[in-house]
Amino acid sequence: MNDNQDVIGQNVVSHDVVAGSHRLDGTTEQLTTYYGSWAATYDRDVHNVRYQGPHVITDLFASVVPRHLSGCGGLTALDAGCGTGLVGQLLDERSVTALDGIDLNHDMISLAAKTNAYRILASGVDLNLGLREIAEDTYDVTVCCGVFTPGHVRPAAVDGLIRVTRPDGLVLLSTRRRYLDETDFEQHLGTLVDDGRVSILECHADRPYTADEPAQYRILTVRK
């Protein structure tokens, strides 16, 4: 087998394992088991499927946050569903004074710790439960990339992101296109807007995500 065949074979494996994650049922047990066995090759596999989410969302962070939170001094930020720290490493290059990361899986958090991008890291945090471990209004900015995707969290998980972000703070999140088609996320977010809990500062549709599918990226302003 030549080097080109090796690369093709590895890409097929990576595609299959990423696709498999989108067939999960969203339960804590299944997500924990899947990502625990995947953690060691996660970065390689998402690279092979051309995962651009972290770059897109941190570019949006760099564009929007300085304009809308310029007077707040040092920024505190939460990387919700931080995984191995792909977003955190990029945010660490931005104007963030304190960056914390949370994830459901301990093996993923262990790899995120090696990036040295985070002040605090915590595993065992299920976004579907509303981030009860974190006090209300803790962060200036909450970033959530690659989480609102099939087989992972329910649309109501956005409520927890809003709760832990201070009034006038920002929530940046990606939503995979198929996730929007298969869930009531749009309806749920519309209710939050109608209730005055958030406003939509920016919405970017069909931006790069993986080689197979684009995503929508939103920036929400928290109103409470």
Tab-separated table of C-alpha atoms in Angstrom:
chain	number	residue	atom	x	y	z
A	1	MET	CA	0.000	0.000	0.000
A	2	ASN	CA	1.448	3.390	-0.986
A	3	ASP	CA	1.359	6.598	1.050
A	4	ASN	CA	-1.608	7.964	-0.903
A	5	GLN	CA	-3.639	4.849	-0.156
A	6	ASP	CA	-2.718	5.174	3.530
A	7	VAL	CA	-4.046	8.729	3.582
A	8	ILE	CA	-7.250	7.744	1.793
A	9	GLY	CA	-7.800	4.877	4.203
A	10	GLN	CA	-7.223	7.084	7.229
A	11	ASN	CA	-9.642	9.681	5.877
A	12	VAL	CA	-12.329	7.041	5.419
A	13	VAL	CA	-11.874	5.889	9.006
A	14	SER	CA	-12.034	9.482	10.243
A	15	HIS	CA	-15.186	10.164	8.233
A	16	ASP	CA	-16.839	7.057	9.657
A	17	VAL	CA	-16.029	7.842	13.289
A	18	VAL	CA	-17.216	11.451	12.948
A	19	ALA	CA	-20.398	10.293	11.235
A	20	GLY	CA	-20.892	7.747	13.999
A	21	SER	CA	-20.923	10.507	16.603
A	22	HIS	CA	-23.926	12.029	14.855
A	23	ARG	CA	-25.876	8.802	15.233
A	24	LEU	CA	-25.692	8.812	19.023
A	25	ASP	CA	-28.865	9.176	21.078
A	26	GLY	CA	-27.681	12.103	23.197
A	27	THR	CA	-27.666	10.176	26.476
A	28	THR	CA	-24.898	10.864	28.969
A	29	GLU	CA	-23.821	7.216	29.007
A	30	GLN	CA	-23.528	6.837	25.249
A	31	LEU	CA	-21.743	10.164	24.721
A	32	THR	CA	-19.302	9.443	27.542
A	33	THR	CA	-18.431	6.007	26.187
A	34	TYR	CA	-18.078	7.137	22.577
A	35	TYR	CA	-15.902	10.151	23.273
A	36	GLY	CA	-13.843	8.279	25.837
A	37	SER	CA	-12.789	5.786	23.178
A	38	TRP	CA	-12.402	8.528	20.565
A	39	ALA	CA	-10.389	11.078	22.521
A	40	ALA	CA	-6.921	9.854	21.521
A	41	THR	CA	-7.575	10.270	17.778
A	42	TYR	CA	-10.193	13.034	17.906
A	43	ASP	CA	-7.962	15.887	16.715
A	44	ARG	CA	-6.624	13.822	13.822
A	45	ASP	CA	-10.074	12.673	12.753
A	46	VAL	CA	-11.739	16.081	12.752
A	47	HIS	CA	-8.739	17.488	10.881
A	48	ASN	CA	-9.204	14.809	8.244
A	49	VAL	CA	-12.847	15.821	7.698
A	50	ARG	CA	-11.744	19.475	7.429
A	51	TYR	CA	-13.442	20.671	10.588
A	52	GLN	CA	-13.355	24.474	10.393
A	53	GLY	CA	-15.775	25.313	13.221
A	54	PRO	CA	-13.139	26.451	15.760
A	55	HIS	CA	-11.509	28.809	13.262
A	56	VAL	CA	-14.797	30.318	12.091
A	57	ILE	CA	-16.155	30.905	15.585
A	58	THR	CA	-12.923	32.413	16.938
A	59	ASP	CA	-12.691	34.695	13.910
A	60	LEU	CA	-16.211	35.882	14.745
A	61	PHE	CA	-15.111	36.335	18.357
A	62	ALA	CA	-12.207	38.516	17.220
A	63	SER	CA	-14.484	40.594	15.006
A	64	VAL	CA	-17.458	41.122	17.299
A	65	VAL	CA	-16.295	40.979	20.924
A	66	PRO	CA	-13.929	43.999	20.835
A	67	ARG	CA	-16.702	46.142	19.324
A	68	HIS	CA	-19.445	45.144	21.751
A	69	LEU	CA	-17.551	44.530	24.985
A	70	SER	CA	-14.734	47.011	24.594
A	71	GLY	CA	-15.371	48.796	27.878
A	72	CYS	CA	-15.412	45.801	30.210
A	73	GLY	CA	-11.666	45.393	30.703
A	74	GLY	CA	-10.360	41.843	30.870
A	75	LEU	CA	-12.754	39.303	29.462
A	76	THR	CA	-13.829	36.105	31.158
A	77	ALA	CA	-14.991	33.406	28.757
A	78	LEU	CA	-16.417	29.893	28.885
A	79	ASP	CA	-15.707	27.243	26.264
A	80	ALA	CA	-18.794	25.064	26.685
A	81	GLY	CA	-18.211	21.579	25.310
A	82	CYS	CA	-14.509	22.308	24.939
A	83	GLY	CA	-13.456	18.788	23.967
A	84	THR	CA	-9.707	18.550	23.439
A	85	GLY	CA	-9.300	22.327	23.440
A	86	LEU	CA	-9.350	23.180	19.741
A	87	VAL	CA	-11.352	26.367	20.346
A	88	GLY	CA	-9.498	27.179	23.551
A	89	GLN	CA	-6.123	27.213	21.850
A	90	LEU	CA	-7.404	29.760	19.340
A	91	LEU	CA	-9.184	31.860	21.985
A	92	ASP	CA	-5.994	31.906	24.017
A	93	GLU	CA	-4.554	34.116	21.267
A	94	ARG	CA	-7.410	36.624	21.710
A	95	SER	CA	-8.059	39.198	24.430
A	96	VAL	CA	-9.331	36.739	27.047
A	97	THR	CA	-8.090	37.251	30.603
A	98	ALA	CA	-9.602	34.038	31.967
A	99	LEU	CA	-10.847	31.115	29.894
A	100	ASP	CA	-12.618	28.158	31.489
A	101	GLY	CA	-13.609	24.932	29.759
A	102	ILE	CA	-16.229	22.299	30.474
A	103	ASP	CA	-17.018	18.998	28.822
A	104	LEU	CA	-18.882	15.791	29.541
A	105	ASN	CA	-15.890	13.527	28.972
A	106	HIS	CA	-12.873	13.263	31.275
A	107	ASP	CA	-10.529	11.938	28.573
A	108	MET	CA	-11.248	14.928	26.361
A	109	ILE	CA	-10.672	17.329	29.269
A	110	SER	CA	-7.349	15.649	30.027
A	111	LEU	CA	-6.194	16.487	26.509
A	112	ALA	CA	-7.544	20.047	26.760
A	113	ALA	CA	-5.414	20.530	29.900
A	114	LYS	CA	-2.285	19.908	27.851
A	115	THR	CA	-2.981	23.020	25.749
A	116	ASN	CA	-2.428	25.299	28.787
A	117	ALA	CA	-5.162	27.535	27.379
A	118	TYR	CA	-7.567	27.239	30.311
A	119	ARG	CA	-7.773	28.655	33.828
A	120	ILE	CA	-10.257	26.021	35.011
A	121	LEU	CA	-11.355	22.771	33.388
A	122	ALA	CA	-14.193	20.522	34.524
A	123	SER	CA	-15.432	17.195	33.181
A	124	GLY	CA	-18.703	15.417	33.808
A	125	VAL	CA	-20.697	18.524	32.861
A	126	ASP	CA	-23.847	17.698	30.891
A	127	LEU	CA	-25.040	20.754	28.956
A	128	ASN	CA	-28.524	19.250	28.826
A	129	LEU	CA	-28.839	19.831	32.576
A	130	GLY	CA	-28.541	23.625	32.387
A	131	LEU	CA	-24.971	24.109	33.696
A	132	ARG	CA	-26.142	23.940	37.289
A	133	GLU	CA	-22.501	23.726	38.400
A	134	ILE	CA	-21.881	27.348	37.341
A	135	ALA	CA	-23.296	30.466	38.969
A	136	GLU	CA	-25.565	32.760	36.987
A	137	ASP	CA	-23.965	35.724	35.159
A	138	THR	CA	-20.417	34.363	35.532
A	139	TYR	CA	-18.979	35.026	32.063
A	140	ASP	CA	-18.694	37.934	29.651
A	141	VAL	CA	-18.672	35.554	26.691
A	142	THR	CA	-19.733	31.934	26.263
A	143	VAL	CA	-18.591	30.028	23.198
A	144	CYS	CA	-20.146	26.721	22.167
A	145	CYS	CA	-18.790	25.141	18.990
A	146	GLY	CA	-19.533	21.689	17.615
A	147	VAL	CA	-22.066	20.845	20.306
A	148	PHE	CA	-25.445	21.648	18.742
A	149	THR	CA	-25.139	18.754	16.320
A	150	PRO	CA	-27.143	15.536	15.811
A	151	GLY	CA	-26.858	13.013	18.625
A	152	HIS	CA	-25.537	15.463	21.207
A	153	VAL	CA	-27.533	18.153	23.058
A	154	ARG	CA	-31.147	19.236	22.993
A	155	PRO	CA	-32.101	22.761	21.827
A	156	ALA	CA	-32.958	23.775	25.414
A	157	ALA	CA	-29.247	23.453	26.276
A	158	VAL	CA	-28.880	27.005	24.972
A	159	ASP	CA	-30.763	28.165	28.092
A	160	GLY	CA	-27.827	27.170	30.287
A	161	LEU	CA	-25.389	29.089	28.088
A	162	ILE	CA	-27.532	32.175	28.487
A	163	ARG	CA	-27.922	31.715	32.240
A	164	VAL	CA	-24.177	31.656	32.935
A	165	THR	CA	-23.506	34.686	30.700
A	166	ARG	CA	-23.936	38.137	32.212
A	167	PRO	CA	-26.511	40.648	30.923
A	168	ASP	CA	-25.210	42.357	27.757
A	169	GLY	CA	-22.663	39.542	27.434
A	170	LEU	CA	-22.407	37.441	24.291
A	171	VAL	CA	-23.076	33.817	23.415
A	172	LEU	CA	-21.404	32.508	20.259
A	173	LEU	CA	-22.550	29.143	18.969
A	174	SER	CA	-22.518	26.909	15.927
A	175	THR	CA	-25.469	24.830	14.777
A	176	ARG	CA	-24.880	22.139	12.199
A	177	ARG	CA	-27.341	22.471	9.312
A	178	ARG	CA	-28.786	18.964	9.734
A	179	TYR	CA	-29.347	19.699	13.420
A	180	LEU	CA	-31.497	22.685	12.466
A	181	ASP	CA	-33.495	20.498	10.081
A	182	GLU	CA	-34.052	17.726	12.629
A	183	THR	CA	-34.825	19.693	15.825
A	184	ASP	CA	-36.963	22.609	16.981
A	185	PHE	CA	-33.879	24.723	17.729
A	186	GLU	CA	-35.074	27.641	15.588
A	187	GLN	CA	-38.460	27.646	17.337
A	188	HIS	CA	-36.880	27.432	20.783
A	189	LEU	CA	-34.480	30.273	20.090
A	190	GLY	CA	-37.339	32.332	18.659
A	191	THR	CA	-39.211	31.921	21.945
A	192	LEU	CA	-36.173	33.146	23.887
A	193	VAL	CA	-35.992	36.197	21.632
A	194	ASP	CA	-39.722	36.876	21.982
A	195	ASP	CA	-39.424	36.589	25.767
A	196	GLY	CA	-36.659	39.195	25.799
A	197	ARG	CA	-33.992	36.851	27.155
A	198	VAL	CA	-31.685	37.294	24.173
A	199	SER	CA	-31.390	39.163	20.920
A	200	ILE	CA	-29.649	37.929	17.800
A	201	LEU	CA	-26.716	40.204	17.117
A	202	GLU	CA	-25.459	38.325	14.055
A	203	CYS	CA	-26.391	35.186	12.144
A	204	HIS	CA	-24.107	33.650	9.524
A	205	ALA	CA	-25.677	30.864	7.492
A	206	ASP	CA	-23.868	28.169	5.518
A	207	ARG	CA	-20.408	29.014	6.763
A	208	PRO	CA	-17.626	26.390	6.669
A	209	TYR	CA	-17.897	23.573	9.180
A	210	THR	CA	-16.790	20.203	7.767
A	211	ALA	CA	-16.142	19.003	4.238
A	212	ASP	CA	-19.587	17.359	4.204
A	213	GLU	CA	-21.765	20.084	5.630
A	214	PRO	CA	-21.798	23.775	6.502
A	215	ALA	CA	-23.138	25.249	9.736
A	216	GLN	CA	-24.901	28.329	10.955
A	217	TYR	CA	-23.077	30.565	13.425
A	218	ARG	CA	-24.969	32.902	15.721
A	219	ILE	CA	-23.934	35.628	18.102
A	220	LEU	CA	-26.526	36.304	20.794
A	221	THR	CA	-26.680	39.267	23.144
A	222	VAL	CA	-27.943	38.235	26.580
A	223	ARG	CA	-30.794	40.381	27.906
A	224	LYS	CA	-32.247	38.328	30.832
